[in-house]
Coordinates of C-alpha atoms in Angstrom, one line a residue:
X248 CA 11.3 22.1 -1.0
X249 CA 14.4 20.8 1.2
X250 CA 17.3 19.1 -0.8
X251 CA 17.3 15.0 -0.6
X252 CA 20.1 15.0 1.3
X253 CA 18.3 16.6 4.3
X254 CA 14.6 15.7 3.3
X255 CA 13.1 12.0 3.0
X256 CA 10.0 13.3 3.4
X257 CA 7.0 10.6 2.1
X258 CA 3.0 10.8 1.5
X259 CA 1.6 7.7 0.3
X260 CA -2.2 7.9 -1.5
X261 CA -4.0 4.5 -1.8
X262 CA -6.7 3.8 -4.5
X263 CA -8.8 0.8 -4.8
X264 CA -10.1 -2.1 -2.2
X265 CA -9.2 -2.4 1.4
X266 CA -6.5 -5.2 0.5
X267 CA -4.2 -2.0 -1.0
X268 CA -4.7 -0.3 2.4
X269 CA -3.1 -3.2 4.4
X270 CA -0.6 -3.1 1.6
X271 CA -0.5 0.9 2.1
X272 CA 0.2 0.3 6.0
X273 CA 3.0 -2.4 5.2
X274 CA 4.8 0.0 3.0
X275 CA 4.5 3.0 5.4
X276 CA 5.7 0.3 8.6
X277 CA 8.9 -0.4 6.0
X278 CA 9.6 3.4 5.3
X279 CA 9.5 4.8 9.0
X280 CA 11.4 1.9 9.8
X281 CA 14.0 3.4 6.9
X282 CA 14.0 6.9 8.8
X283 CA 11.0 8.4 6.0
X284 CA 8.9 10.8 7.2
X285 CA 5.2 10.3 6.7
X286 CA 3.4 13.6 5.9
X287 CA 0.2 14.4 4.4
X288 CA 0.1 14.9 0.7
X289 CA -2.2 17.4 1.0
X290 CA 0.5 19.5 2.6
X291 CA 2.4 20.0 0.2
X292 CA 5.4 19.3 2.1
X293 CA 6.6 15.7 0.6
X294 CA 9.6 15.0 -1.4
X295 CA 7.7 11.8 -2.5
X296 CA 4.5 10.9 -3.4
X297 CA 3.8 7.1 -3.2
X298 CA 0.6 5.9 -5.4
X299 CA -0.6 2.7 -4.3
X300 CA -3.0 2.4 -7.6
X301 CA -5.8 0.0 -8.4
X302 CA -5.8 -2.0 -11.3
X303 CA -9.0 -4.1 -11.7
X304 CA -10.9 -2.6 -14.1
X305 CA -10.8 0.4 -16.7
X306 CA -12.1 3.2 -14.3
X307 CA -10.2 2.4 -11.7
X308 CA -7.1 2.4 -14.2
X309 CA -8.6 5.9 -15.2
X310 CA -8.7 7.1 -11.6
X311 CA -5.1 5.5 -10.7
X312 CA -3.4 7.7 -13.9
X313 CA -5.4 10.8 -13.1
X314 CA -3.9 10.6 -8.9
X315 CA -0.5 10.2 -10.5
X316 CA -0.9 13.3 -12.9
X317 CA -2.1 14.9 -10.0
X318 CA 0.7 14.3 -8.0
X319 CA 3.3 15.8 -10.4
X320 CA 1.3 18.3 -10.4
X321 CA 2.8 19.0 -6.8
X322 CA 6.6 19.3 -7.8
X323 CA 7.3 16.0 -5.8
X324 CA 9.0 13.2 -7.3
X325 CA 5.7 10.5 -7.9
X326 CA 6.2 6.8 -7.8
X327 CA 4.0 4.3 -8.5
X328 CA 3.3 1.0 -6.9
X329 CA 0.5 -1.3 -6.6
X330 CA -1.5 -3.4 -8.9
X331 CA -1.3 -0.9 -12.1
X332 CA 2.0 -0.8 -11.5
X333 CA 2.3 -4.1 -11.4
X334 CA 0.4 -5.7 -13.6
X335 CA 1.8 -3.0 -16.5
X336 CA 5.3 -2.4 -15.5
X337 CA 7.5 -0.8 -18.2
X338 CA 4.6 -0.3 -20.1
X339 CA 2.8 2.0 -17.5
X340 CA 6.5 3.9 -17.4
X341 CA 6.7 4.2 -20.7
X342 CA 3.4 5.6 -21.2
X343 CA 3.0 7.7 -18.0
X344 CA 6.8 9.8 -18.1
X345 CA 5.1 12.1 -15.3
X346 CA 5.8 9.3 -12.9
X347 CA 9.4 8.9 -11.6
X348 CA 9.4 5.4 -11.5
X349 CA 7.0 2.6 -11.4
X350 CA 7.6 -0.3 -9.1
X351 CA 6.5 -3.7 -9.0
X352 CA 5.7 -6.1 -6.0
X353 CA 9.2 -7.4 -5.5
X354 CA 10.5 -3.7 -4.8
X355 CA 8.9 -3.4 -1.5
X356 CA 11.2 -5.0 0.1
X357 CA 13.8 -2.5 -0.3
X358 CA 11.0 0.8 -0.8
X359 CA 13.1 2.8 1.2
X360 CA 16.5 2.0 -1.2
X361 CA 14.6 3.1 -4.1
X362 CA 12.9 5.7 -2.8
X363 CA 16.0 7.1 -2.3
X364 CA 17.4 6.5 -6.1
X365 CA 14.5 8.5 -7.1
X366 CA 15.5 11.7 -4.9
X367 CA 18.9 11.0 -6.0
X368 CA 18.0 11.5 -9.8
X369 CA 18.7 7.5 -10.4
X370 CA 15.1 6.5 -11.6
X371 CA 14.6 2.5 -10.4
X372 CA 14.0 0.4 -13.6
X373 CA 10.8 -0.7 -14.2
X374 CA 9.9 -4.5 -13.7
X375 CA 8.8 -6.5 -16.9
X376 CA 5.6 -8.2 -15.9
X377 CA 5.0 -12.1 -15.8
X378 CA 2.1 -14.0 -14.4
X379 CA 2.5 -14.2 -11.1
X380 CA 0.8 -17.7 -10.8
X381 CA 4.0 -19.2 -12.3
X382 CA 6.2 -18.0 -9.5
X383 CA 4.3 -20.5 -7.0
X384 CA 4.0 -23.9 -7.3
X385 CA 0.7 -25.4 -8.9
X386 CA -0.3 -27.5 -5.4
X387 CA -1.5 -25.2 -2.8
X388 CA 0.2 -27.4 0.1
X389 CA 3.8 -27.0 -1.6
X390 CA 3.8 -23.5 -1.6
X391 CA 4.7 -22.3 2.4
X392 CA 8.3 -22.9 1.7
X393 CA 8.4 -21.3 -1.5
X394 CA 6.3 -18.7 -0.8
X395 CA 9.2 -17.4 1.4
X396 CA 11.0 -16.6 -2.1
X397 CA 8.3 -14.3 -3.3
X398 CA 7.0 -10.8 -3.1
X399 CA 3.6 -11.1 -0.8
X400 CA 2.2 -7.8 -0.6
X401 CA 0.3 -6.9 3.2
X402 CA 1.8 -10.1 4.4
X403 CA 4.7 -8.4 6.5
X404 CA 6.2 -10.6 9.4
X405 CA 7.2 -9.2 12.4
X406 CA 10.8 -7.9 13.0
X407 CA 10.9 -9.8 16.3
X408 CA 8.1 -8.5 18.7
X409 CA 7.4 -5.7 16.2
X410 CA 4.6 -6.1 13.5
X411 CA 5.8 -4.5 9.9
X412 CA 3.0 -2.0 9.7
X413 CA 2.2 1.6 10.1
X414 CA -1.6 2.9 10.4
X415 CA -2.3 5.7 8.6
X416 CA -5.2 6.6 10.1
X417 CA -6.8 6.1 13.7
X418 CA -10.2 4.6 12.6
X419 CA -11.7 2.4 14.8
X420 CA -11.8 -0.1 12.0
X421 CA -8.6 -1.4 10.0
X422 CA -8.3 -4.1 7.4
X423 CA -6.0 -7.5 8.4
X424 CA -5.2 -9.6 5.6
X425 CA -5.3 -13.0 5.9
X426 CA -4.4 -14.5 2.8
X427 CA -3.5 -13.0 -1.0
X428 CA -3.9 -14.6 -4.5
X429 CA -6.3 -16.6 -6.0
X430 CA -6.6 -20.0 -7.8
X431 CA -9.2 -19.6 -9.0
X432 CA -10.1 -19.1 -13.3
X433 CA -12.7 -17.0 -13.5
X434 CA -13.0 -16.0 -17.2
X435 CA -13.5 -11.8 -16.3
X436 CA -11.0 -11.4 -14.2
X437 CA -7.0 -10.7 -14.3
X438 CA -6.5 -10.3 -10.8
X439 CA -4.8 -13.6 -10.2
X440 CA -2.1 -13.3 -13.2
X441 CA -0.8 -10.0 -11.3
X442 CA -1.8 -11.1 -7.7
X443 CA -0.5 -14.7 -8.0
X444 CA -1.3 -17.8 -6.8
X445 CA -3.2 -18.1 -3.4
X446 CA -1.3 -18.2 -0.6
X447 CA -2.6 -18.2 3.1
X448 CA -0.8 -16.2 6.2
X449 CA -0.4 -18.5 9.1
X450 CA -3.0 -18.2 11.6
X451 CA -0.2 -16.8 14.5
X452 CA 0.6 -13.9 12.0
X453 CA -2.5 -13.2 11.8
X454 CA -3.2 -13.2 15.5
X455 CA -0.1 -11.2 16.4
X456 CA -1.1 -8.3 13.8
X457 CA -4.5 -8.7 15.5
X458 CA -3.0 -8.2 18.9
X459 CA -1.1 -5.0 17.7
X460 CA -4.2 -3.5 16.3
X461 CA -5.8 -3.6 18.9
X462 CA -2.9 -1.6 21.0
X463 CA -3.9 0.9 18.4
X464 CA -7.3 1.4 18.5
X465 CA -8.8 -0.8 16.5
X466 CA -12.2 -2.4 17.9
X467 CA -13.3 -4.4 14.5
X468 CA -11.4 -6.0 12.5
X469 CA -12.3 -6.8 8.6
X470 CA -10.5 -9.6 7.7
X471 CA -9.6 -9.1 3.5
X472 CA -8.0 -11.2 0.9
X473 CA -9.1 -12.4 -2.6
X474 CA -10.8 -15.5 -2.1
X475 CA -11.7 -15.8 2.2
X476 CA -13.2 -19.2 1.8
X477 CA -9.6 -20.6 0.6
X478 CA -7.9 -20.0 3.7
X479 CA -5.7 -22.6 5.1
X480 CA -5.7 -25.0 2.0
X481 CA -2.5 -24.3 1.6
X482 CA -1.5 -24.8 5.0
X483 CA -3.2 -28.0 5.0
X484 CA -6.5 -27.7 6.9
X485 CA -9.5 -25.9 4.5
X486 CA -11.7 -25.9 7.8
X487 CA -8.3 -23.2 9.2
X488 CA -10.6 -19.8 8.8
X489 CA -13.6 -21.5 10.5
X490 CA -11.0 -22.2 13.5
X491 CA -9.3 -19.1 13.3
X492 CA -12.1 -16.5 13.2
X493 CA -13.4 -17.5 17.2
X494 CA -9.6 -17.1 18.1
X495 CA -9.7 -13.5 16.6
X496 CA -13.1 -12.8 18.4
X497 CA -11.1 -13.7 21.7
X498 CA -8.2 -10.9 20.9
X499 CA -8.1 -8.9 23.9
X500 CA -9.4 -5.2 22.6
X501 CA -11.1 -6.4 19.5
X502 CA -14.7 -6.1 20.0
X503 CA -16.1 -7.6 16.5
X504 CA -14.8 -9.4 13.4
X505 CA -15.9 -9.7 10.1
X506 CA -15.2 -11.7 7.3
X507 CA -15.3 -10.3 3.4
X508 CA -14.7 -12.0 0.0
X509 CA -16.4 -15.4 0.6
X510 CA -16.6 -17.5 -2.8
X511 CA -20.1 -19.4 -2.3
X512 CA -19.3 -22.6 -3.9
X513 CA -16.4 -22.6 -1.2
X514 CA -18.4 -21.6 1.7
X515 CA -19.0 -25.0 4.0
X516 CA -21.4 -25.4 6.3
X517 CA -19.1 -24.8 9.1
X518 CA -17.7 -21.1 8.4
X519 CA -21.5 -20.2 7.6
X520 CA -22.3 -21.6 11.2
X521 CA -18.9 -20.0 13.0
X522 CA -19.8 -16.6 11.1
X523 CA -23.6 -16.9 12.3
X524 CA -23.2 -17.6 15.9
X525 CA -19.5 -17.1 17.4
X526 CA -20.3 -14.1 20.0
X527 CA -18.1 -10.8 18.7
X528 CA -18.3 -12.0 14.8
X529 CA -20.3 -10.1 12.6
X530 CA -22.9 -12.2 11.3
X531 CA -22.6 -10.7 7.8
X532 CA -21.9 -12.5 4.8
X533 CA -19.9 -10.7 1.5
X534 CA -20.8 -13.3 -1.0
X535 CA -19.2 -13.0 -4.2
X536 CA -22.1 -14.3 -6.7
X537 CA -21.6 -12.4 -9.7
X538 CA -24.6 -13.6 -11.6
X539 CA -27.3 -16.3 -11.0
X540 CA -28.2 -17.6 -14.3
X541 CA -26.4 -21.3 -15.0
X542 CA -25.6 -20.5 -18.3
X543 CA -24.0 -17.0 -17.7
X544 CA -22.1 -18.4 -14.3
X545 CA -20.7 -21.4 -17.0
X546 CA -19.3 -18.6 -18.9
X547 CA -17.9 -16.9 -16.3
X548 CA -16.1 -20.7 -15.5
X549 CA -17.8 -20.3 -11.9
X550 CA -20.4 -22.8 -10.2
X551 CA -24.0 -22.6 -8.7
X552 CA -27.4 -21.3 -9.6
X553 CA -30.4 -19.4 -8.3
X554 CA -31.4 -21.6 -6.5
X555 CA -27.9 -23.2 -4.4
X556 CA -27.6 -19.4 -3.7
X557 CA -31.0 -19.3 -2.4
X558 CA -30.6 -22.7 -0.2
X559 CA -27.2 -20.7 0.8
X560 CA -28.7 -18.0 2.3
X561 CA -31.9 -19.6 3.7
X562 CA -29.1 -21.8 5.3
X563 CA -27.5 -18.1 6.7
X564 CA -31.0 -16.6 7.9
X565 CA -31.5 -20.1 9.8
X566 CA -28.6 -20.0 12.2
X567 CA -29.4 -15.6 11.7
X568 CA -32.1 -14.0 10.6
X569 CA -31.1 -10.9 10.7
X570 CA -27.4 -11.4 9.1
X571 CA -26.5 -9.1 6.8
X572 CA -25.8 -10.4 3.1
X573 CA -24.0 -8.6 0.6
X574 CA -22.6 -9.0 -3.3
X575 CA -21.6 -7.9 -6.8
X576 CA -23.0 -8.8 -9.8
X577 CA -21.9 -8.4 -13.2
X578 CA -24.7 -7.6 -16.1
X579 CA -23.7 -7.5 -19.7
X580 CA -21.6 -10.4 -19.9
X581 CA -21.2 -11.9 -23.3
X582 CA -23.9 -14.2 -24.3
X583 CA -26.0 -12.7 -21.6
X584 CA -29.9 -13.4 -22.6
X585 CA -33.6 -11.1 -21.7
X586 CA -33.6 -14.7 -19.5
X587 CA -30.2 -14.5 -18.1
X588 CA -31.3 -11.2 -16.9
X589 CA -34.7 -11.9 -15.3
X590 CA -33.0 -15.1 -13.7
X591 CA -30.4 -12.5 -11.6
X592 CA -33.4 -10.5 -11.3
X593 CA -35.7 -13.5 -9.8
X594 CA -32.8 -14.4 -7.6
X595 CA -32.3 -10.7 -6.3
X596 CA -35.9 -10.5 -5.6
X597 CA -36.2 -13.3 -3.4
X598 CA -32.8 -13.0 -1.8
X599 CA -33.7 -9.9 -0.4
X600 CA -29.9 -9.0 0.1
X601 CA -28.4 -6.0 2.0
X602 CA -26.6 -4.6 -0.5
X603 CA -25.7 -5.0 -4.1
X604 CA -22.8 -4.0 -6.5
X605 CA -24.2 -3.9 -9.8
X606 CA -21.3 -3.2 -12.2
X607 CA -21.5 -3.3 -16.3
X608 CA -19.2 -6.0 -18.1
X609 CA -16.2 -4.8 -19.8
X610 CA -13.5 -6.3 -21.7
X611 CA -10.3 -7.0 -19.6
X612 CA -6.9 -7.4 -20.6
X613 CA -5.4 -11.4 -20.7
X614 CA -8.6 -12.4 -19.4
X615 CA -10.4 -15.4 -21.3
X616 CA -13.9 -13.1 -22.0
X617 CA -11.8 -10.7 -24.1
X618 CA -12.2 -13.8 -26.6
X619 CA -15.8 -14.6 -25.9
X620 CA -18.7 -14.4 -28.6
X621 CA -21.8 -12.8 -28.1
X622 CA -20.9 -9.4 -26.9
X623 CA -23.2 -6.8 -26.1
X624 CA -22.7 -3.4 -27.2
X625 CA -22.1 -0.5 -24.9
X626 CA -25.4 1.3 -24.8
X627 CA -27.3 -2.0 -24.2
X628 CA -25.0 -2.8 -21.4
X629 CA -25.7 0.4 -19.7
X630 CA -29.4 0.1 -20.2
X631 CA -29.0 -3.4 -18.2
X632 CA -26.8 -1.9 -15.2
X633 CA -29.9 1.0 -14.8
X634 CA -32.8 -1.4 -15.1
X635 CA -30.7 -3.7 -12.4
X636 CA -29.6 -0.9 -10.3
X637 CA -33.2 0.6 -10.1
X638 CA -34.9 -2.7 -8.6
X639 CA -31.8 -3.4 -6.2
X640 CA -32.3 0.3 -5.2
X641 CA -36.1 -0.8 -4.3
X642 CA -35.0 -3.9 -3.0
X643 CA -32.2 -3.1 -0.2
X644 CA -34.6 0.1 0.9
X645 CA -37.1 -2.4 1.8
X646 CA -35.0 -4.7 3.7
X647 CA -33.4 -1.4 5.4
X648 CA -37.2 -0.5 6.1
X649 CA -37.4 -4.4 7.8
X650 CA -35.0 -3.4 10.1
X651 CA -37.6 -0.8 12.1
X652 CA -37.9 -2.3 15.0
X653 CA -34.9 -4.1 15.7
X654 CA -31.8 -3.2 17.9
X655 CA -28.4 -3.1 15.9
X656 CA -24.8 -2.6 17.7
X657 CA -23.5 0.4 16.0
X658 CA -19.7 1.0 16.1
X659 CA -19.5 4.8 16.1
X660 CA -17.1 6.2 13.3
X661 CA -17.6 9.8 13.2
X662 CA -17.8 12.7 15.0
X663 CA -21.0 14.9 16.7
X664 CA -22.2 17.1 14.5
X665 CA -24.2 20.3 15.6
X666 CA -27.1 18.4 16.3
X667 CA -25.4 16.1 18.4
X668 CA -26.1 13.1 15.9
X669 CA -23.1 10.8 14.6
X670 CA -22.7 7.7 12.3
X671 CA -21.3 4.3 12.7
X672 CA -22.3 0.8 11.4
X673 CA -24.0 -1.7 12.1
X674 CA -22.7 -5.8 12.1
X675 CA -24.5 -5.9 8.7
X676 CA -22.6 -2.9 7.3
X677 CA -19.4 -3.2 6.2
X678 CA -16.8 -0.1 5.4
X679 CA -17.6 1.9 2.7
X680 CA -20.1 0.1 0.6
X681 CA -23.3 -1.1 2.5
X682 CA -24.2 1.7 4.3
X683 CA -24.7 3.4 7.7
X684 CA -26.1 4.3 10.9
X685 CA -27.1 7.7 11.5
X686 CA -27.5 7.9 15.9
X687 CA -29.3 10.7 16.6
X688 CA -29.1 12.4 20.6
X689 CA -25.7 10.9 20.5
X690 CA -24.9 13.5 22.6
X691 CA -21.9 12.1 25.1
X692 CA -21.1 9.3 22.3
X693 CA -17.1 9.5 20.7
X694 CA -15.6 7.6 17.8
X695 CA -14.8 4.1 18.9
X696 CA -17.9 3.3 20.8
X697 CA -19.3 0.6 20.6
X698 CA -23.3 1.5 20.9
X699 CA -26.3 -0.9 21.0
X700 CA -29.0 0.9 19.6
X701 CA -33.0 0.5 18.2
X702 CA -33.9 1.3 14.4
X703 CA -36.2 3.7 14.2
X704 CA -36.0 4.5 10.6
X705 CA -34.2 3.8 7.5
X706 CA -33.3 6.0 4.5
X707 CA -32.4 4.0 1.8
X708 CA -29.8 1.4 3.0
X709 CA -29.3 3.4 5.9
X710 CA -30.5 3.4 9.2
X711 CA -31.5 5.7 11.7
X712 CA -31.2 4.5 15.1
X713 CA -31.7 5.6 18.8
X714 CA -28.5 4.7 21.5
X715 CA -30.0 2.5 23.9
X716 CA -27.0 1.9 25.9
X717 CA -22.8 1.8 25.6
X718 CA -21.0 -1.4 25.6
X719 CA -18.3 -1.8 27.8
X720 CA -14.7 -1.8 25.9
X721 CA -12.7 -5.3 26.0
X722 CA -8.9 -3.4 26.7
X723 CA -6.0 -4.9 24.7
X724 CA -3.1 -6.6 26.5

């Protein structure tokens, strides 16, 4: 391996939701800008191996420790950043003396700097972790101004014309974060004491990192953030995402937009109908419901029922029928009942959804359920996720199967195989988790295109579909 004083050499690996690859890209457009190198860490040839590492839940803690063991493995110094890092600081250090040095949010500013103290042999110190929520004042409009003081993660401003962001790949899809934080309480989750209070971009950011994407390739963009539905309270308008999303649809280059992380007791009538019917928006609907039952959603200190969520979506299929509608739940939850259960299940059944998460409660540190009563023991948790997952398994199949029939604009993601087919998704398919289009005779077709297509069948939650014809490409400025 070359000596630091001729090598700066870097390979960054990201872990966890699409919000830490915008985070991944910021870090990389701060490093180059440094004079780093950005190599592959499957090369073997980096001096430095940046772990952007996930921190919501036990396995992806597990998975986050076993990349950084992985990476000493290599002989390159390893550093860790990201939520883990984070949200456990001096403790993760402390624990973990594979890693060189773990670094917080308010390091990125000056990555390069302590990138080099780690090559030098002068290992960063670790940050002590506080709750990020208390850096921010508690009223969303007072915090622009204040927010200039703190450590934003994937919010990088431009350096005059130029955006602060590297891609690391050339997909024809890319992340764009439009806000980060959340307000709100709910009793499972930690991510706002390490995330912080929420805290909007302003719509021109946004549209300028937009603009830039689509100089590189990008033809869809998936807008990210913790909480979508909050945008612009704190800049003073809550209808600012409703507004904004038409103006992204009119980027030159950018050929469809979708919208992820919607909190339904947030989403107004307004966003549902820009989302449904704005030409070049996906009409596609990541609703973050979590459970149905009243009793369980009281627990979880969130809002609605079975049937809001039901008026919610029939409100969706009005404007759309064919939108796509995705979610998480959560089974297992403390003080969950055999009727808790069979209310999700009566609500999953008749909201004939997409595509469903179905993830097992477990106890999370500083959050208010660690405290709860009524907890369920392992093996009776895991029976619950299997009975869940089998019927949502049935359930999305048969509203795949629905799909025969109808034409779907596929956005073409991979390569021709031997047999000429290739994959891409469809507006109701969103990266990595609801599925995919399998276009067979795609002979001709490339990665990027933009293809409108007819279902012919489905497998599962995929689709296999037939190219009708290519869409013409909208060419950035």
């Amino acid at each position: 391996m070359s000596s630091p004083a001729t090598s700066r050499r870097v390979a960054l690996l990201t872990l966890g939701c699409a919000r830490n690859e915008v985070d991944s890209e910021e870090m990389a457009g701060r490093l180059t800008a440094d004079g780093w190198q950005l190599v592959d860490a499957d090369q073997g040839e980096a001096d430095v191996v940046l772990v952007n590492t996930c921190g919501f839940v036990e396995s992806a803690k597990k998975d986050s420790v076993d990349t950084l063991l992985a990476a000493a493995d290599t002989g390159a110094k390893v550093v860790a950043v990201g939520c883990l890092a984070e949200r456990y600081g001096a403790e993760l250090a402390e624990s973990l003396p594979e890693a060189d040095a773990v670094l917080g949010f308010d390091h990125y500013a000056a990555l390069g700097e302590r990138l080099d103290d780690v090559l030098a042999g002068r290992a960063p110190q670790s940050h002590t972790p506080v709750d990020r929520r208390t850096l921010l004042p508690i009223t969303p409009v007072h915090r622009p101004a204040a927010a200039q003081e703190v450590a934003l993660p994937g919010h990088g401003t431009a350096w005059g014309p130029q955006v602060l962001r590297t891609r690391l790949d050339n997909a024809p899809v890319a992340p764009l974060k439009i806000a980060s934080g959340c307000d709100r309480r709910c009793s499972f989750c930690a991510i706002p004491s390490f995330r912080g209070s929420f805290v909007s971009r302003k719509p021109e950011e946004v549209l300028a990192e937009a603009a830039w994407l689509a100089t590189q390739g990008v033809r869809e963009l998936f807008l990210v953030s913790e909480n979508s539905t909050s945008y612009g309270k704190d800049l003073g308008d809550v209808r600012a995402l409703e507004k904004l999303v038409p103006q992204l649809a009119q980027v030159p280059g950018i050929d469809r937009v979708r919208v992820s992380y919607l909190q339904p007791a947030e989403t107004r009538p307004g966003l549902v109908r820009a989302i449904a019917t704005t030409p070049g928006v996906a009409d596609y609907f990541d609703l973050s419901f979590q459970h149905s039952s009243e009793a369980v959603l009281r627990r979880m200190r969130r809002f609605g029922s079975t049937d809001s969520f039901l008026a919610l979506i029939a409100q969706i299929r009005e404007l759309s029928p064919e939108a796509g509608v995705r979610t998480n739940v959560i089974v297992g939850f403390p003080g969950e009942t055999e009727q808790d259960l069979a209310e999700l299940e009566r609500f999953l059944t008749e909201g004939r959804l997409d595509a469903v998460g179905v993830f097992g409660y477990s106890d999370e540190d500083g959050t208010e359920a660690l405290g709860l009563d009524g907890k369920l023991d392992a093996e009776e948790i895991a029976a619950r996720v299997a009975r869940v997952s089998a019927l949502v398994e049935q359930l999305t199949a048969q509203r795949a199967e629905d799909r025969i029939g109808t034409e779907v604009t596929v956005l073409i993601e991979s390569a021709e195989d031997e047999d000429f087919d290739c994959t891409g998704r469809a507006a109701h398919q969103a990266p990595e988790v609801d599925g995919e289009c399998v276009v067979l005779a795609a002979e001709g077709l490339a990665v990027g295109d933009l293809v409108r297509c007819e279902v012919t069948d489905s497998e599962g939650v995929d689709l296999v579909v037939r190219p009708i014809e290519v869409l013409p490409r909208s060419l950035p400025q």
